[in-house]
């Protein structure tokens, strides 16, 4: 486990990209730090009658290219440092996808999995009102992330709208009945698969002969699994927080999706597979490894044992810089988070566009636009990487940094 902070790790990637595009010192200082960071107390009356005070954060990293955009996570790891790191990633991600948003992230340091729905709702409403003065459909637009979902977004939208008037575009990732976009829920996992298909074409992977392992079976992991299964790709390993399952012959993905849809832990599932721990899963035999749960799961301790030829970062920041170097030296290709999981924010952009225009797209249009955006981003990134002989991550950061620097310059930030 690395003892460096998440923000320090993301900044190492930023520094490598900034060096490649020869970012000027003044611009470097503006782009490296966050524009605004707030921490708020979130008091919640628990069902037991006890009052608990949680800590919530919202970090707005850079808004040169549009309103701040980024998810809200409820997790014990969600502190100011982690949220700051994720906000910075969002800035480079939105720019890389050429989506007209800036970067932000938010979170509450909490484990919501043992809270009642009423407690989570009360916490969400309190948090939303506490940060509402810096939110807005043209200012800062949250979305779901770890342990938050369409219901969380509905509570956020309702709390905000009760103070400022009906504002569906204040959050994305909403239920379709509240102005959500058909296709958005699947967009991150599906987008990761579109990018993997781009890599398949470029590198000649022959996906139909690959064995895939996916860590995390929540929104992103389960959609990636469903999409790959539909394409006939063999998924040999999956996991959630309770543990993992592995079968070299391939797992029965529809059965496991059905199992997980009723919120049952994968560790309790039965079938023709071996139970493995999450640590074992990451280093089990496969050609494609898709971490789709937490950050920093591949570090200097396990990077040497990863057996995959390609790592698709569906989670944010799953590979530490030390591990990134080990994977690179071993010839393992890494498709970086700001490219691989950008389907989420791209889909959020499509939802926001529909909300502000009060006009609904059909899901086919949503998916076609998403596929085009992801493929374009993969092609631009891989062409840049080839032209400069650098890994995809460095290319992706460099492209994002250049675009944000141009907008920041035009707006007179520097
Ligand atoms: P989620 O809460 O829906 O699912 C998380 C999954 O990870 C669950 O299966 C959970 O059991 C598992 N998990 C939790 N702790 C774990 C542990 N210690 N070991 C192994 N598995 C564990 O969250 P999500 O929305 O699917 O997000 C997953 C990742 O994708 C996060 O890193 C998130 O930042 C990133 N991401 C999500 C989106 C999105 O649109 N939801 C967009 C971009 C990036």
Coordinates of C-alpha atoms and ligand atoms in Angstrom, one line a residue:
X1 CA 0.0 0.0 0.0
X2 CA 1.4 3.4 -1.0
X3 CA 1.8 5.9 1.8
X4 CA 1.3 8.8 -0.5
X5 CA -2.0 10.7 -0.6
X6 CA -4.5 10.3 -3.5
X7 CA -4.0 13.9 -4.4
X8 CA -0.2 13.5 -4.6
X9 CA -0.7 10.5 -6.9
X10 CA -3.0 12.3 -9.3
X11 CA -0.6 15.3 -9.2
X12 CA 2.2 13.1 -10.3
X13 CA 0.2 12.1 -13.4
X14 CA -0.7 15.8 -13.9
X15 CA 3.0 16.8 -13.6
X16 CA 4.0 14.2 -16.3
X17 CA 1.3 15.5 -18.7
X18 CA 2.2 19.2 -17.9
X19 CA 5.8 18.5 -18.7
X20 CA 4.9 16.9 -22.0
X21 CA 3.0 20.0 -23.2
X22 CA 5.6 22.4 -21.6
X23 CA 3.0 24.1 -19.5
X24 CA 4.2 27.6 -18.4
X25 CA 4.9 28.1 -14.6
X26 CA 2.0 30.5 -14.0
X27 CA -0.5 28.3 -15.8
X28 CA 0.9 25.3 -13.9
X29 CA 0.2 27.0 -10.6
X30 CA -3.4 27.8 -11.6
X31 CA -4.2 24.3 -13.0
X32 CA -2.6 22.3 -10.3
X33 CA -4.7 23.7 -7.3
X34 CA -8.4 23.7 -6.8
X35 CA -10.5 26.8 -7.4
X36 CA -12.7 26.2 -4.3
X37 CA -12.9 23.6 -1.6
X38 CA -15.6 23.5 1.1
X39 CA -16.1 21.2 4.1
X40 CA -19.5 21.2 5.9
X41 CA -20.9 19.5 8.9
X42 CA -23.9 17.2 8.2
X43 CA -25.8 16.5 11.4
X44 CA -28.2 13.5 11.1
X45 CA -30.8 12.3 13.7
X46 CA -30.4 8.5 13.5
X47 CA -33.3 6.1 13.9
X48 CA -32.0 5.3 17.4
X49 CA -32.6 9.0 18.5
X50 CA -28.8 9.7 18.6
X51 CA -27.4 12.7 16.7
X52 CA -24.4 11.9 14.5
X53 CA -22.4 14.6 12.8
X54 CA -20.8 13.6 9.5
X55 CA -18.3 15.6 7.4
X56 CA -19.1 16.5 3.8
X57 CA -17.0 18.0 1.1
X58 CA -17.3 19.6 -2.4
X59 CA -14.2 20.5 -4.3
X60 CA -14.4 22.6 -7.5
X61 CA -11.1 22.1 -9.3
X62 CA -11.4 24.1 -12.6
X63 CA -14.3 25.7 -14.4
X64 CA -12.6 27.3 -17.4
X65 CA -14.5 25.1 -19.9
X66 CA -17.9 25.1 -18.3
X67 CA -19.9 24.4 -15.1
X68 CA -18.2 22.2 -12.5
X69 CA -19.1 18.6 -12.8
X70 CA -18.4 15.5 -10.7
X71 CA -19.9 12.7 -8.6
X72 CA -20.8 12.5 -4.9
X73 CA -19.4 9.5 -3.0
X74 CA -20.5 8.2 0.4
X75 CA -17.5 6.2 1.7
X76 CA -15.3 6.0 4.7
X77 CA -12.3 6.8 2.4
X78 CA -14.0 10.1 1.2
X79 CA -11.9 12.7 2.9
X80 CA -10.8 16.1 1.5
X81 CA -7.6 14.7 0.0
X82 CA -9.4 12.0 -2.0
X83 CA -12.2 14.4 -3.1
X84 CA -9.6 16.9 -4.2
X85 CA -7.8 14.2 -6.3
X86 CA -11.0 13.1 -7.9
X87 CA -12.0 16.7 -8.7
X88 CA -8.7 17.2 -10.5
X89 CA -9.3 14.0 -12.5
X90 CA -12.7 15.3 -13.6
X91 CA -11.1 18.4 -15.0
X92 CA -8.8 16.5 -17.3
X93 CA -11.6 13.9 -18.1
X94 CA -14.2 16.4 -19.3
X95 CA -11.5 18.2 -21.3
X96 CA -10.3 15.0 -22.9
X97 CA -13.8 14.0 -23.9
X98 CA -14.4 17.6 -25.1
X99 CA -17.5 17.9 -22.9
X100 CA -18.2 21.5 -21.9
X101 CA -17.8 21.1 -18.2
X102 CA -15.1 21.7 -15.6
X103 CA -14.1 19.3 -12.8
X104 CA -15.5 18.8 -9.3
X105 CA -16.1 16.0 -6.8
X106 CA -17.9 15.7 -3.5
X107 CA -18.4 13.2 -0.7
X108 CA -19.3 12.4 2.8
X109 CA -17.0 10.4 5.1
X110 CA -19.5 7.7 6.0
X111 CA -20.4 4.0 5.5
X112 CA -24.0 4.3 4.3
X113 CA -24.4 0.5 3.9
X114 CA -25.5 0.1 7.5
X115 CA -27.8 3.1 7.6
X116 CA -31.5 3.0 7.0
X117 CA -33.0 4.7 3.9
X118 CA -34.5 7.4 6.1
X119 CA -31.1 8.2 7.6
X120 CA -29.4 8.3 4.2
X121 CA -32.2 10.6 2.9
X122 CA -31.9 12.9 5.8
X123 CA -28.1 13.0 5.4
X124 CA -28.4 13.7 1.6
X125 CA -30.8 16.6 2.1
X126 CA -28.7 18.2 4.8
X127 CA -25.6 17.9 2.7
X128 CA -27.3 19.3 -0.4
X129 CA -28.6 22.4 1.4
X130 CA -25.2 22.9 3.1
X131 CA -23.4 23.1 -0.3
X132 CA -26.4 24.5 -2.3
X133 CA -24.9 28.0 -2.5
X134 CA -22.1 26.8 -4.7
X135 CA -24.3 24.4 -6.8
X136 CA -26.5 25.4 -9.8
X137 CA -27.4 24.0 -13.3
X138 CA -24.9 26.5 -14.8
X139 CA -22.5 26.4 -11.8
X140 CA -21.9 22.9 -10.4
X141 CA -23.8 19.7 -11.2
X142 CA -23.3 16.6 -9.0
X143 CA -23.8 13.0 -10.2
X144 CA -23.8 9.5 -8.6
X145 CA -20.6 7.8 -7.5
X146 CA -19.6 5.2 -4.9
X147 CA -22.7 4.2 -2.8
X148 CA -24.9 6.9 -4.3
X149 CA -27.4 6.3 -7.1
X150 CA -30.5 7.7 -8.9
X151 CA -32.4 7.8 -5.6
X152 CA -29.7 9.9 -4.0
X153 CA -29.8 12.3 -7.0
X154 CA -33.6 12.6 -6.6
X155 CA -33.3 13.7 -3.0
X156 CA -30.5 16.2 -4.0
X157 CA -32.7 17.6 -6.8
X158 CA -35.7 17.9 -4.5
X159 CA -33.7 19.6 -1.7
X160 CA -32.2 22.0 -4.1
X161 CA -35.5 22.7 -5.9
X162 CA -37.3 23.3 -2.6
X163 CA -35.0 26.3 -2.0
X164 CA -34.3 27.6 -5.6
X165 CA -37.3 26.3 -7.7
X166 CA -37.6 23.3 -10.0
X167 CA -34.2 22.6 -11.4
X168 CA -33.9 19.1 -12.9
X169 CA -30.5 20.0 -14.5
X170 CA -28.9 20.5 -11.0
X171 CA -27.9 16.8 -10.9
X172 CA -27.4 14.0 -13.5
X173 CA -27.9 10.3 -13.1
X174 CA -31.5 10.8 -12.2
X175 CA -34.3 8.3 -12.6
X176 CA -35.9 8.6 -16.1
X177 CA -39.2 9.8 -14.4
X178 CA -37.4 12.8 -13.1
X179 CA -35.7 13.9 -16.3
X180 CA -33.0 11.2 -16.3
X181 CA -31.8 10.0 -19.7
X182 CA -32.4 6.4 -20.9
X183 CA -28.8 5.1 -21.3
X184 CA -27.2 7.2 -18.5
X185 CA -27.2 4.4 -15.9
X186 CA -25.3 2.1 -18.2
X187 CA -23.1 4.8 -19.7
X188 CA -19.9 4.3 -17.6
X189 CA -19.7 0.6 -17.9
X190 CA -20.8 0.7 -21.6
X191 CA -18.3 3.5 -22.3
X192 CA -15.5 1.4 -20.9
X193 CA -16.5 -1.4 -23.3
X194 CA -16.5 1.0 -26.2
X195 CA -13.0 2.1 -25.3
X196 CA -11.9 -1.5 -25.0
X197 CA -13.3 -2.2 -28.4
X198 CA -11.2 0.7 -29.8
X199 CA -8.2 -0.9 -28.2
X200 CA -9.2 -4.2 -29.7
X201 CA -9.2 -2.7 -33.2
X202 CA -6.0 -0.8 -32.7
X203 CA -3.9 -3.5 -30.9
X204 CA -5.5 -6.6 -32.5
X205 CA -6.5 -8.1 -29.1
X206 CA -9.2 -10.3 -30.6
X207 CA -11.7 -9.7 -27.7
X208 CA -13.6 -12.8 -28.5
X209 CA -10.7 -14.9 -27.3
X210 CA -9.9 -12.9 -24.2
X211 CA -10.7 -13.8 -20.6
X212 CA -11.9 -10.8 -18.6
X213 CA -11.8 -10.2 -14.8
X214 CA -13.9 -7.4 -13.3
X215 CA -13.5 -6.1 -9.7
X216 CA -16.7 -4.4 -8.5
X217 CA -20.2 -5.4 -9.4
X218 CA -22.0 -2.1 -8.7
X219 CA -23.2 0.3 -11.4
X220 CA -20.0 0.3 -13.4
X221 CA -18.8 -3.2 -13.0
X222 CA -22.1 -4.9 -13.6
X223 CA -22.8 -2.9 -16.8
X224 CA -19.4 -3.6 -18.1
X225 CA -20.0 -7.3 -17.4
X226 CA -23.5 -7.2 -19.1
X227 CA -22.1 -5.5 -22.2
X228 CA -19.1 -7.8 -22.6
X229 CA -21.3 -10.9 -22.1
X230 CA -23.7 -9.6 -24.8
X231 CA -20.7 -9.4 -27.1
X232 CA -19.8 -13.1 -26.4
X233 CA -16.7 -12.2 -24.3
X234 CA -15.8 -14.7 -21.6
X235 CA -15.8 -13.2 -18.1
X236 CA -13.9 -15.5 -15.8
X237 CA -13.9 -13.4 -12.6
X238 CA -16.0 -10.8 -10.8
X239 CA -16.2 -9.5 -7.2
X240 CA -17.9 -7.1 -4.9
X241 CA -17.0 -6.0 -1.4
X242 CA -17.9 -9.4 0.0
X243 CA -15.4 -11.3 -2.2
X244 CA -14.9 -12.7 -5.6
X245 CA -15.8 -15.6 -7.9
X246 CA -13.5 -17.2 -10.5
X247 CA -14.0 -19.9 -13.2
X248 CA -11.6 -20.3 -16.1
X249 CA -14.5 -21.8 -18.1
X250 CA -16.4 -18.5 -17.8
X251 CA -19.1 -17.3 -15.3
X252 CA -22.8 -17.3 -15.8
X253 CA -23.1 -13.5 -16.0
X254 CA -27.0 -13.3 -16.4
X255 CA -27.4 -15.4 -13.3
X256 CA -25.0 -13.3 -11.3
X257 CA -26.6 -10.1 -12.5
X258 CA -29.9 -11.4 -11.3
X259 CA -28.4 -12.4 -8.0
X260 CA -26.8 -8.9 -7.4
X261 CA -30.0 -7.1 -8.5
X262 CA -31.6 -8.1 -5.2
X263 CA -28.6 -6.7 -3.3
X264 CA -27.3 -10.1 -2.3
X265 CA -23.5 -10.4 -1.7
X266 CA -21.6 -12.2 -4.4
X267 CA -19.8 -14.3 -1.7
X268 CA -23.2 -16.0 -1.0
X269 CA -23.8 -16.9 -4.6
X270 CA -23.6 -20.6 -5.6
X271 CA -22.5 -22.1 -8.9
X272 CA -19.7 -23.6 -10.8
X273 CA -16.8 -21.4 -9.7
X274 CA -14.2 -21.0 -7.0
X275 CA -14.5 -18.4 -4.2
X276 CA -11.5 -16.0 -4.2
X277 CA -10.6 -12.9 -2.2
X278 CA -10.5 -9.5 -3.9
X279 CA -6.7 -9.6 -3.6
X280 CA -6.5 -13.0 -5.4
X281 CA -9.0 -11.8 -8.1
X282 CA -6.7 -9.0 -9.2
X283 CA -3.8 -11.3 -9.9
X284 CA -5.8 -14.3 -11.3
X285 CA -5.3 -15.5 -14.9
X286 CA -6.9 -13.3 -17.5
X287 CA -6.0 -11.2 -20.5
X288 CA -8.1 -8.1 -19.6
X289 CA -8.5 -6.8 -16.0
X290 CA -11.1 -4.2 -15.3
X291 CA -10.9 -2.6 -11.8
X292 CA -14.4 -1.1 -11.3
X293 CA -14.6 -0.6 -7.5
X294 CA -12.1 1.4 -5.4
X295 CA -9.0 3.5 -6.0
X296 CA -5.4 2.4 -5.4
X297 CA -6.1 -1.4 -5.6
X298 CA -3.2 -2.1 -7.8
X299 CA 0.0 -0.9 -6.1
X300 CA 3.7 -1.8 -5.9
X301 CA 2.9 -4.9 -3.8
X302 CA 0.7 -6.6 -6.4
X303 CA 1.5 -5.0 -9.8
X304 CA 4.3 -7.6 -10.3
X305 CA 1.7 -10.4 -10.1
X306 CA -1.0 -9.0 -12.4
X307 CA -1.4 -11.5 -15.2
X308 CA -3.5 -9.4 -17.6
X309 CA -2.1 -7.9 -20.8
X310 CA -4.5 -4.9 -20.6
X311 CA -5.9 -3.1 -17.6
X312 CA -9.0 -0.9 -18.2
X313 CA -9.4 1.6 -15.3
X314 CA -13.1 1.7 -15.0
X315 CA -12.7 2.9 -11.3
X316 CA -11.1 6.2 -10.6
X317 CA -7.4 6.1 -9.7
X318 CA -7.2 2.2 -9.3
X319 CA -3.5 2.0 -10.2
X320 CA -0.9 3.9 -8.1
X321 CA 2.0 5.7 -10.0
X322 CA 4.4 3.1 -8.7
X323 CA 2.3 0.3 -10.0
X324 CA 1.7 2.1 -13.3
X325 CA 5.5 2.1 -13.8
X326 CA 5.8 -1.6 -12.9
X327 CA 2.9 -2.5 -15.3
X328 CA 4.5 -0.4 -18.1
X329 CA 7.9 -2.0 -17.6
X330 CA 6.2 -5.4 -17.8
X331 CA 4.6 -4.5 -21.2
X332 CA 1.1 -4.4 -19.7
X333 CA -1.1 -1.7 -21.3
X334 CA -3.2 0.5 -19.1
X335 CA -6.2 2.4 -20.4
X336 CA -6.4 5.3 -17.9
X337 CA -9.4 6.3 -15.9
X338 CA -9.9 9.7 -17.4
X339 CA -10.5 7.9 -20.7
X340 CA -11.9 4.5 -19.7
X341 CA -14.6 5.7 -17.3
X342 CA -15.4 8.9 -19.1
X343 CA -18.7 7.5 -20.4
X344 CA -20.3 8.5 -17.1
X345 CA -19.6 12.2 -17.5
X346 CA -20.3 12.1 -21.2
X347 CA -23.7 10.5 -20.5
X348 CA -24.3 13.1 -17.8
X349 CA -23.6 15.8 -20.4
X350 CA -26.2 14.3 -22.7
X351 CA -28.7 14.2 -19.8
X352 CA -28.0 17.8 -18.8
X353 CA -28.4 18.9 -22.5
X354 CA -31.8 17.3 -22.6
X355 CA -32.8 18.9 -19.2
X356 CA -31.8 22.4 -20.2
X357 CA -33.5 22.1 -23.6
X358 CA -36.6 20.3 -22.2
X359 CA -36.2 17.9 -25.0
X360 CA -35.9 14.1 -24.7
X361 CA -33.6 11.9 -26.9
X362 CA -34.4 8.3 -27.7
X363 CA -31.9 5.8 -26.1
X364 CA -30.5 4.8 -29.5
X365 CA -29.4 8.4 -30.0
X366 CA -27.8 8.5 -26.6
X367 CA -25.9 5.3 -27.2
X368 CA -24.8 6.3 -30.7
X369 CA -23.5 9.7 -29.4
X370 CA -21.8 7.9 -26.5
X371 CA -20.1 5.4 -28.8
X372 CA -18.9 8.1 -31.1
X373 CA -17.5 10.3 -28.2
X374 CA -15.7 7.4 -26.6
X375 CA -14.2 6.1 -29.8
X376 CA -13.1 9.6 -30.8
X377 CA -11.4 10.1 -27.4
X378 CA -9.6 6.7 -27.7
X379 CA -8.4 7.5 -31.2
X380 CA -7.2 11.0 -30.3
X381 CA -5.4 9.7 -27.2
X382 CA -3.7 6.8 -28.9
X383 CA -2.6 9.0 -31.9
X384 CA -1.1 11.4 -29.4
X385 CA 0.6 8.6 -27.5
X386 CA 2.1 7.2 -30.7
X387 CA 3.2 10.6 -31.9
X388 CA 5.1 11.3 -28.6
X389 CA 6.0 7.7 -27.8
X390 CA 4.4 7.9 -24.4
X391 CA 1.8 5.7 -22.5
X392 CA -1.9 6.4 -23.0
X393 CA -2.2 8.0 -19.5
X394 CA 0.4 10.6 -20.2
X395 CA -1.2 11.4 -23.5
X396 CA -4.6 11.7 -22.0
X397 CA -3.5 14.1 -19.3
X398 CA -1.5 16.1 -21.8
X399 CA -4.5 16.5 -24.1
X400 CA -6.8 17.5 -21.2
X401 CA -4.2 19.9 -19.7
X402 CA -3.6 21.6 -23.1
X403 CA -7.4 22.2 -23.6
X404 CA -8.0 23.5 -20.1
X405 CA -4.9 25.8 -20.4
X406 CA -6.2 27.3 -23.6
X407 CA -9.6 28.0 -22.1
X408 CA -8.0 29.4 -18.9
X409 CA -5.8 31.7 -21.0
X410 CA -8.7 32.9 -23.1
X411 CA -10.8 33.6 -20.0
X412 CA -7.9 35.6 -18.5
X413 CA -7.2 33.3 -15.5
X414 CA -3.5 33.9 -16.2
Ligands
LIG1 P1 -21.1 1.3 -6.8 O1 -21.3 1.8 -5.4 O2 -22.4 1.2 -7.6 O3 -20.4 -0.1 -6.8 C1 -19.1 -0.3 -6.2 C2 -18.8 -1.8 -6.3 O4 -17.5 -1.9 -5.6 C3 -19.8 -2.6 -5.5 O5 -19.9 -3.9 -6.1 C4 -19.1 -2.8 -4.2 O6 -19.5 -4.0 -3.5 C5 -17.6 -2.9 -4.6 N1 -16.7 -2.7 -3.6 C6 -16.8 -1.8 -2.6 N2 -15.7 -1.9 -1.7 C7 -14.9 -2.9 -2.3 C8 -13.7 -3.5 -1.8 N3 -13.1 -3.1 -0.7 N4 -13.2 -4.5 -2.6 C9 -13.8 -4.9 -3.7 N5 -15.0 -4.4 -4.2 C10 -15.6 -3.4 -3.4 O7 -20.1 2.4 -7.5 P2 -19.9 2.7 -9.0 O8 -20.7 3.8 -9.4 O9 -20.0 1.4 -9.8 O10 -18.4 3.2 -9.0 C11 -17.3 2.3 -9.1 C12 -16.0 3.0 -9.5 O11 -16.2 3.7 -10.7 C13 -15.6 4.1 -8.5 O12 -14.2 4.2 -8.5 C14 -16.2 5.4 -9.2 O13 -15.5 6.6 -8.8 C15 -16.0 5.0 -10.6 N6 -16.8 5.8 -11.6 C16 -18.2 5.7 -11.5 C17 -19.0 6.4 -12.4 C18 -20.5 6.3 -12.4 O14 -21.1 6.8 -13.4 N7 -21.1 5.6 -11.5 C19 -18.4 7.2 -13.4 C20 -17.0 7.3 -13.4 C21 -16.2 6.6 -12.5

